[in-house]
Structure formats: C-alpha cells, structure tokens
PDB file of C-alpha atoms in Angstrom:
ATOM      1  CA  MET A   1       1.156  12.545   7.628  1.00 70.00           C
ATOM      2  CA  TYR A   2      -1.539  14.594   9.719  1.00 77.00           C
ATOM      3  CA  SER A   3      -4.540  14.382   6.884  1.00 81.00           C
ATOM      4  CA  THR A   4      -3.840  10.998   6.499  1.00 83.00           C
ATOM      5  CA  ILE A   5      -3.811   9.752  10.108  1.00 86.00           C
ATOM      6  CA  PHE A   6      -7.310  12.183  10.751  1.00 87.00           C
ATOM      7  CA  ALA A   7      -9.357  10.318   7.571  1.00 87.00           C
ATOM      8  CA  THR A   8      -7.698   6.811   8.624  1.00 87.00           C
ATOM      9  CA  VAL A   9      -9.300   7.288  12.025  1.00 89.00           C
ATOM     10  CA  ILE A  10     -12.494   8.447  10.707  1.00 90.00           C
ATOM     11  CA  HIS A  11     -12.613   5.397   8.303  1.00 90.00           C
ATOM     12  CA  ILE A  12     -11.807   3.623  11.040  1.00 91.00           C
ATOM     13  CA  PHE A  13     -15.337   4.018  12.179  1.00 92.00           C
ATOM     14  CA  LEU A  14     -17.137   5.478   9.671  1.00 93.00           C
ATOM     15  CA  ALA A  15     -16.921   2.211   7.419  1.00 92.00           C
ATOM     16  CA  PRO A  16     -18.393  -0.123   9.846  1.00 91.00           C
ATOM     17  CA  TYR A  17     -21.230   2.337  10.771  1.00 93.00           C
ATOM     18  CA  LEU A  18     -22.153   2.786   7.325  1.00 93.00           C
ATOM     19  CA  ALA A  19     -21.542  -1.238   6.023  1.00 92.00           C
ATOM     20  CA  VAL A  20     -22.965  -2.996   9.068  1.00 90.00           C
ATOM     21  CA  THR A  21     -24.928  -0.428  11.320  1.00 91.00           C
ATOM     22  CA  LEU A  22     -26.508   0.999   8.790  1.00 92.00           C
ATOM     23  CA  ASP A  23     -26.769  -1.756   6.509  1.00 91.00           C
ATOM     24  CA  MET A  24     -25.402  -0.646   3.563  1.00 91.00           C
ATOM     25  CA  LYS A  25     -22.723  -3.100   3.189  1.00 88.00           C
ATOM     26  CA  MET A  26     -20.380  -2.769  -0.284  1.00 88.00           C
ATOM     27  CA  LEU A  27     -21.987   0.558  -0.951  1.00 92.00           C
ATOM     28  CA  GLY A  28     -20.976   1.572   2.499  1.00 92.00           C
ATOM     29  CA  ILE A  29     -17.351   0.808   2.585  1.00 91.00           C
ATOM     30  CA  SER A  30     -17.642   2.411  -1.044  1.00 92.00           C
ATOM     31  CA  ILE A  31     -18.963   5.530   0.586  1.00 94.00           C
ATOM     32  CA  ALA A  32     -16.293   5.306   3.300  1.00 93.00           C
ATOM     33  CA  THR A  33     -13.635   5.132   0.954  1.00 92.00           C
ATOM     34  CA  MET A  34     -14.244   7.712  -1.239  1.00 93.00           C
ATOM     35  CA  ILE A  35     -14.667  10.296   2.254  1.00 94.00           C
ATOM     36  CA  HIS A  36     -11.001   8.757   2.769  1.00 91.00           C
ATOM     37  CA  PHE A  37      -9.668   9.929   0.151  1.00 91.00           C
ATOM     38  CA  ILE A  38     -11.174  13.058  -0.094  1.00 93.00           C
ATOM     39  CA  MET A  39     -10.530  13.908   3.447  1.00 91.00           C
ATOM     40  CA  ARG A  40      -7.005  13.189   2.802  1.00 89.00           C
ATOM     41  CA  PHE A  41      -6.530  15.618  -0.134  1.00 90.00           C
ATOM     42  CA  LEU A  42      -8.569  18.158   1.446  1.00 90.00           C
ATOM     43  CA  GLY A  43      -6.452  18.111   4.440  1.00 87.00           C
ATOM     44  CA  ASN A  44      -2.961  18.299   2.408  1.00 84.00           C
ATOM     45  CA  ARG A  45      -4.444  20.815   0.659  1.00 82.00           C
ATOM     46  CA  THR A  46      -5.421  23.015   3.568  1.00 85.00           C
ATOM     47  CA  ILE A  47      -2.113  22.298   5.257  1.00 82.00           C
ATOM     48  CA  CYS A  48       0.185  23.482   2.298  1.00 79.00           C
ATOM     49  CA  GLN A  49      -1.811  26.227   2.243  1.00 79.00           C
ATOM     50  CA  LEU A  50      -1.586  27.404   5.403  1.00 82.00           C
ATOM     51  CA  ASP A  51       2.261  26.613   5.450  1.00 77.00           C
ATOM     52  CA  SER A  52       3.684  30.069   4.265  1.00 75.00           C
ATOM     53  CA  HIS A  53       7.045  28.167   2.966  1.00 76.00           C
ATOM     54  CA  LEU A  54       5.082  25.482   1.641  1.00 72.00           C
ATOM     55  CA  SER A  55       2.631  28.034  -0.216  1.00 72.00           C
ATOM     56  CA  ARG A  56       5.256  30.024  -2.066  1.00 74.00           C
ATOM     57  CA  SER A  57       5.865  26.440  -3.690  1.00 73.00           C
ATOM     58  CA  PHE A  58       2.993  26.109  -5.483  1.00 74.00           C
ATOM     59  CA  VAL A  59       3.196  27.097  -9.102  1.00 73.00           C
ATOM     60  CA  SER A  60      -0.166  27.850 -11.150  1.00 74.00           C
ATOM     61  CA  ILE A  61      -0.901  25.501 -14.064  1.00 76.00           C
ATOM     62  CA  ARG A  62      -0.780  29.220 -16.462  1.00 79.00           C
ATOM     63  CA  ASP A  63       2.614  29.493 -15.615  1.00 78.00           C
ATOM     64  CA  PRO A  64       5.103  28.427 -18.634  1.00 80.00           C
ATOM     65  CA  ASP A  65       7.117  26.449 -15.954  1.00 75.00           C
ATOM     66  CA  SER A  66       4.396  24.369 -15.541  1.00 75.00           C
ATOM     67  CA  TRP A  67       4.387  23.201 -19.116  1.00 79.00           C
ATOM     68  CA  LYS A  68       8.299  22.955 -19.321  1.00 80.00           C
ATOM     69  CA  ASP A  69       9.612  19.401 -19.965  1.00 79.00           C
ATOM     70  CA  LEU A  70       6.619  18.092 -20.491  1.00 80.00           C
ATOM     71  CA  GLY A  71       7.658  15.098 -22.701  1.00 84.00           C
ATOM     72  CA  GLU A  72      10.440  14.307 -20.251  1.00 84.00           C
ATOM     73  CA  MET A  73       7.813  13.795 -17.480  1.00 82.00           C
ATOM     74  CA  ALA A  74       5.263  12.217 -19.318  1.00 85.00           C
ATOM     75  CA  TRP A  75       8.146   9.546 -20.234  1.00 87.00           C
ATOM     76  CA  LEU A  76       9.298   9.353 -16.612  1.00 84.00           C
ATOM     77  CA  GLY A  77       5.904   8.997 -15.501  1.00 82.00           C
ATOM     78  CA  TRP A  78       5.374   5.971 -18.171  1.00 85.00           C
ATOM     79  CA  ASN A  79       8.394   4.342 -16.944  1.00 82.00           C
ATOM     80  CA  SER A  80       7.193   4.870 -13.318  1.00 78.00           C
ATOM     81  CA  PHE A  81       3.610   3.460 -13.777  1.00 77.00           C
ATOM     82  CA  LEU A  82       5.400   0.057 -15.993  1.00 78.00           C
ATOM     83  CA  LEU A  83       7.390  -0.208 -13.111  1.00 73.00           C
ATOM     84  CA  LYS A  84       4.889  -0.107 -10.122  1.00 71.00           C
ATOM     85  CA  VAL A  85       0.986  -0.337 -11.483  1.00 76.00           C
ATOM     86  CA  MET A  86       1.577  -3.076 -13.558  1.00 73.00           C
ATOM     87  CA  GLY A  87       2.481  -5.473 -10.976  1.00 69.00           C
ATOM     88  CA  TRP A  88      -0.390  -4.369  -9.201  1.00 73.00           C
ATOM     89  CA  TRP A  89      -2.240  -5.577 -12.505  1.00 76.00           C
ATOM     90  CA  ALA A  90      -0.290  -8.578 -12.541  1.00 72.00           C
ATOM     91  CA  PHE A  91      -1.626  -9.503  -8.631  1.00 70.00           C
ATOM     92  CA  ASP A  92      -5.138  -8.416  -9.440  1.00 74.00           C
ATOM     93  CA  VAL A  93      -4.957 -11.188 -12.500  1.00 78.00           C
ATOM     94  CA  PHE A  94      -5.167 -13.877  -9.713  1.00 73.00           C
ATOM     95  CA  THR A  95      -8.825 -12.463  -8.339  1.00 73.00           C
ATOM     96  CA  GLN A  96      -9.898 -12.391 -11.793  1.00 76.00           C
ATOM     97  CA  LEU A  97      -9.133 -16.358 -12.341  1.00 78.00           C
ATOM     98  CA  ALA A  98     -10.424 -17.030  -9.141  1.00 74.00           C
ATOM     99  CA  ALA A  99     -13.788 -15.467 -10.149  1.00 75.00           C
ATOM    100  CA  PHE A 100     -14.056 -19.033 -11.862  1.00 81.00           C
ATOM    101  CA  LEU A 101     -13.294 -21.175  -9.196  1.00 81.00           C
ATOM    102  CA  ALA A 102     -15.887 -22.771  -6.690  1.00 84.00           C
ATOM    103  CA  GLU A 103     -17.329 -20.228  -3.969  1.00 86.00           C
ATOM    104  CA  ASP A 104     -14.725 -21.310  -1.051  1.00 87.00           C
ATOM    105  CA  ASP A 105     -11.727 -20.792  -3.415  1.00 86.00           C
ATOM    106  CA  VAL A 106     -12.848 -17.352  -4.140  1.00 86.00           C
ATOM    107  CA  ALA A 107     -13.448 -16.489  -0.720  1.00 88.00           C
ATOM    108  CA  ALA A 108      -9.981 -17.976   0.550  1.00 89.00           C
ATOM    109  CA  GLN A 109      -8.433 -16.287  -1.687  1.00 85.00           C
ATOM    110  CA  THR A 110      -9.827 -12.942  -1.006  1.00 85.00           C
ATOM    111  CA  VAL A 111      -8.606 -13.606   2.530  1.00 89.00           C
ATOM    112  CA  LEU A 112      -5.131 -14.418   1.128  1.00 89.00           C
ATOM    113  CA  ARG A 113      -4.682 -11.635  -0.794  1.00 85.00           C
ATOM    114  CA  ASN A 114      -6.278  -9.009   1.873  1.00 87.00           C
ATOM    115  CA  ILE A 115      -3.599 -10.748   4.147  1.00 89.00           C
ATOM    116  CA  GLY A 116      -0.657 -10.107   1.725  1.00 85.00           C
ATOM    117  CA  LEU A 117      -1.673  -6.428   1.242  1.00 83.00           C
ATOM    118  CA  PHE A 118      -1.785  -6.080   4.953  1.00 85.00           C
ATOM    119  CA  THR A 119       2.065  -7.604   5.682  1.00 85.00           C
ATOM    120  CA  TYR A 120       2.801  -5.413   2.174  1.00 83.00           C
ATOM    121  CA  MET A 121       1.983  -2.025   3.602  1.00 81.00           C
ATOM    122  CA  ILE A 122       4.903  -1.704   6.018  1.00 81.00           C
ATOM    123  CA  PRO A 123       7.592  -2.527   2.928  1.00 81.00           C
ATOM    124  CA  VAL A 124       5.405   0.407   0.953  1.00 79.00           C
ATOM    125  CA  GLY A 125       6.137   3.015   3.932  1.00 78.00           C
ATOM    126  CA  LEU A 126       9.473   2.265   4.245  1.00 79.00           C
ATOM    127  CA  SER A 127      10.072   2.585   0.472  1.00 78.00           C
ATOM    128  CA  SER A 128       8.210   6.329   0.495  1.00 78.00           C
ATOM    129  CA  ALA A 129      10.601   6.916   3.136  1.00 78.00           C
ATOM    130  CA  MET A 130      13.540   5.654   1.496  1.00 80.00           C
ATOM    131  CA  GLY A 131      12.660   7.549  -2.011  1.00 80.00           C
ATOM    132  CA  PHE A 132      12.444  10.656   0.277  1.00 80.00           C
ATOM    133  CA  PHE A 133      15.867  10.555   2.283  1.00 83.00           C
ATOM    134  CA  VAL A 134      18.078   8.671  -0.426  1.00 84.00           C
ATOM    135  CA  GLY A 135      16.321  11.517  -3.139  1.00 83.00           C
ATOM    136  CA  ASN A 136      17.610  14.522  -0.479  1.00 85.00           C
ATOM    137  CA  TYR A 137      21.048  13.089   0.087  1.00 87.00           C
ATOM    138  CA  ILE A 138      21.591  12.834  -3.687  1.00 86.00           C
ATOM    139  CA  GLY A 139      20.453  16.538  -4.342  1.00 84.00           C
ATOM    140  CA  LYS A 140      22.415  17.578  -1.490  1.00 85.00           C
ATOM    141  CA  ASN A 141      25.619  15.804  -3.181  1.00 88.00           C
ATOM    142  CA  LYS A 142      25.917  13.338  -0.176  1.00 87.00           C
ATOM    143  CA  ILE A 143      26.486  10.330  -1.974  1.00 87.00           C
ATOM    144  CA  VAL A 144      27.640   7.981   0.368  1.00 89.00           C
ATOM    145  CA  VAL A 145      24.793   9.037   3.271  1.00 87.00           C
ATOM    146  CA  ALA A 146      22.075   8.137   0.722  1.00 86.00           C
ATOM    147  CA  ARG A 147      24.084   4.730  -0.172  1.00 87.00           C
ATOM    148  CA  LYS A 148      24.271   4.099   3.710  1.00 86.00           C
ATOM    149  CA  PHE A 149      20.782   4.814   3.863  1.00 82.00           C
ATOM    150  CA  ALA A 150      19.096   3.197   0.919  1.00 82.00           C
ATOM    151  CA  TYR A 151      21.310   0.063   2.798  1.00 84.00           C
ATOM    152  CA  LEU A 152      19.578   0.454   6.197  1.00 84.00           C
ATOM    153  CA  CYS A 153      16.146   0.652   4.339  1.00 81.00           C
ATOM    154  CA  THR A 154      17.006  -2.374   2.510  1.00 81.00           C
ATOM    155  CA  LEU A 155      18.212  -4.381   5.910  1.00 85.00           C
ATOM    156  CA  LEU A 156      14.650  -3.180   7.654  1.00 83.00           C
ATOM    157  CA  SER A 157      12.718  -3.999   5.045  1.00 82.00           C
ATOM    158  CA  LEU A 158      14.640  -7.747   5.099  1.00 86.00           C
ATOM    159  CA  ILE A 159      13.889  -7.964   8.720  1.00 88.00           C
ATOM    160  CA  TRP A 160      10.518  -7.418   8.638  1.00 86.00           C
ATOM    161  CA  SER A 161      10.240  -9.978   5.783  1.00 87.00           C
ATOM    162  CA  PHE A 162      11.332 -12.273   7.948  1.00 90.00           C
ATOM    163  CA  LEU A 163       9.179 -10.833  10.666  1.00 91.00           C
ATOM    164  CA  SER A 164       5.684 -11.045   8.837  1.00 90.00           C
ATOM    165  CA  VAL A 165       6.665 -14.588   7.751  1.00 91.00           C
ATOM    166  CA  LEU A 166       7.406 -15.709  10.980  1.00 93.00           C
ATOM    167  CA  LEU A 167       3.814 -14.113  12.409  1.00 92.00           C
ATOM    168  CA  VAL A 168       1.932 -15.143   9.432  1.00 91.00           C
ATOM    169  CA  TRP A 169       3.064 -18.996   9.737  1.00 92.00           C
ATOM    170  CA  VAL A 170       3.009 -19.309  13.752  1.00 92.00           C
ATOM    171  CA  PHE A 171      -0.392 -17.600  14.328  1.00 93.00           C
ATOM    172  CA  GLN A 172      -1.540 -18.830  10.806  1.00 92.00           C
ATOM    173  CA  ASP A 173      -4.766 -20.676  12.797  1.00 92.00           C
ATOM    174  CA  GLN A 174      -5.771 -17.362  14.592  1.00 93.00           C
ATOM    175  CA  VAL A 175      -5.410 -15.162  10.770  1.00 91.00           C
ATOM    176  CA  MET A 176      -7.279 -17.873   9.258  1.00 92.00           C
ATOM    177  CA  THR A 177     -10.134 -17.961  12.003  1.00 92.00           C
ATOM    178  CA  PHE A 178     -10.057 -14.076  12.163  1.00 90.00           C
ATOM    179  CA  TYR A 179     -11.660 -13.883   9.120  1.00 89.00           C
ATOM    180  CA  THR A 180     -13.866 -17.217   8.875  1.00 89.00           C
ATOM    181  CA  LYS A 181     -15.079 -19.736  10.790  1.00 90.00           C
ATOM    182  CA  ASP A 182     -15.927 -22.454   8.087  1.00 91.00           C
ATOM    183  CA  GLU A 183     -14.327 -25.258   7.404  1.00 92.00           C
ATOM    184  CA  ALA A 184     -14.119 -24.977   3.827  1.00 91.00           C
ATOM    185  CA  VAL A 185     -12.800 -22.078   3.185  1.00 91.00           C
ATOM    186  CA  LEU A 186      -9.515 -22.856   5.816  1.00 92.00           C
ATOM    187  CA  LYS A 187      -9.171 -26.137   4.230  1.00 92.00           C
ATOM    188  CA  VAL A 188      -8.600 -24.501   1.098  1.00 91.00           C
ATOM    189  CA  MET A 189      -6.593 -21.144   2.570  1.00 92.00           C
ATOM    190  CA  LYS A 190      -4.596 -24.132   4.444  1.00 92.00           C
ATOM    191  CA  GLN A 191      -3.524 -25.645   1.034  1.00 91.00           C
ATOM    192  CA  ALA A 192      -2.136 -22.483  -0.077  1.00 90.00           C
ATOM    193  CA  TRP A 193      -0.452 -21.424   3.249  1.00 92.00           C
ATOM    194  CA  TYR A 194       2.815 -22.563   2.080  1.00 91.00           C
ATOM    195  CA  VAL A 195       2.539 -20.444  -0.900  1.00 90.00           C
ATOM    196  CA  LEU A 196       1.183 -17.550   0.918  1.00 89.00           C
ATOM    197  CA  THR A 197       4.567 -17.510   3.358  1.00 91.00           C
ATOM    198  CA  ILE A 198       6.707 -17.217   0.364  1.00 90.00           C
ATOM    199  CA  PHE A 199       4.926 -14.676  -1.181  1.00 87.00           C
ATOM    200  CA  VAL A 200       4.674 -12.508   1.525  1.00 87.00           C
ATOM    201  CA  PHE A 201       8.470 -12.661   1.859  1.00 88.00           C
ATOM    202  CA  PHE A 202       9.432 -11.511  -1.552  1.00 85.00           C
ATOM    203  CA  ASP A 203       6.378  -9.371  -1.647  1.00 81.00           C
ATOM    204  CA  CYS A 204       7.920  -7.320   1.436  1.00 80.00           C
ATOM    205  CA  MET A 205      11.003  -6.960  -0.405  1.00 80.00           C
ATOM    206  CA  GLN A 206      10.432  -5.720  -3.315  1.00 74.00           C
ATOM    207  CA  GLY A 207       8.344  -2.951  -1.767  1.00 61.00           C
ATOM    208  CA  VAL A 208      11.463  -1.638  -0.859  1.00 62.00           C
ATOM    209  CA  ALA A 209      13.133  -2.622  -4.029  1.00 60.00           C
ATOM    210  CA  ALA A 210      10.833  -0.693  -5.906  1.00 57.00           C
ATOM    211  CA  GLY A 211      11.639   2.698  -4.324  1.00 53.00           C
TER     212      GLY A 211
END
C-alpha cells in the first residue's frame, strides 16, 4: 500500500510535467507510467525484504516447492485469466471499433471510457479487499464470518454503484465540460449518456462480483 501511494503521488506530478511542461505528450505519459510501475515493484520488494516476517516467506526459484503442482497452478491461472482479462479485452473492443468512426465519435468514446474506468476503480479495490479477507476467514475455517464479510462487501458495492450513477447523472454537464468544451464532442457524449449510466452501475457491481 505504501509503495503504491508513494508511486501514485510521484506519478500525479511527473505525468503532467513530462507531457505538458516538457511537451513530450504521449511519450511523457508513457515514461511516467513506466516509472510508476517500476517504483511500485521496487517499493514492494524493498518493504518485503526489510520485514523479517515477510522475508522468511520468500521461496527461491531453485527450491523444489517452486515447481510443485505447477500444472494445477497454470490451470487456475488460465481460468483466472478468462474471468478477468477477457472481460477487459472485450471492453477494449469498443475502442477498436470507435477508431473507424469520425473524430468526434472517437473523442467522445475516449472520454466515456475514461469515466467508466474512474468509477470502476473503487469496486476493484473492494474486490481485492474482499478476496483477501474472505480467503483469510475460509482458511481459518470461519465460514460464517467469511459469508457475512462477502455480503457486506456486496452491499458496499451496491451502494457505490447507485452513488456512481447518481453522481454521473446529476453532474453530467460538469463532468463533460471538464474533459472538453468542443460542442460536437459534447453532443455525441450526451447521446450516449443514458447508456453510460446503465453501464456504470453494472460495471461497478461486476467489479466486486469478480472478486
């Protein structure tokens, strides 16, 4: 968590500095994003190495246990891939299809997709937390507590879904004009706004359901 927060704060300042101040544009965004992920990796690795309890959990790749049940792990990984990543790729298909439309349509689709990603991040965090705690309680054979925790997270996800739809609907003009003042793009966005609100609700719900 600490490494993610630190890397995110650096990214918030580094991305606009490279993209706007140094006029590196998309190259600057790419470099800032790459630095962000590298800092997260190095931060997590350093914290784990410095923590005596966590460092004892590391298993060398030369250890026989690293290769034990590798086939089963690969199969579970493949199923997880189908559950999570294929959904993201299906979502990205819209970006590919929009590339064949007019520039105003592409611009509007990019903004709408960005809004969808913003509202989706909270459920993803809830999903990770739910998966961790529910798995923990199942491991301790506290099935009743695990089930209650899962219900609680699902309820929180439902509340956030309704709140996201409400915010997107009530402040639609402010959200749209934050991204662009182009009337042609705004017109396209308004036409798709009803669909966006429905999408946001179910997208938020499936974020936790995947966990």
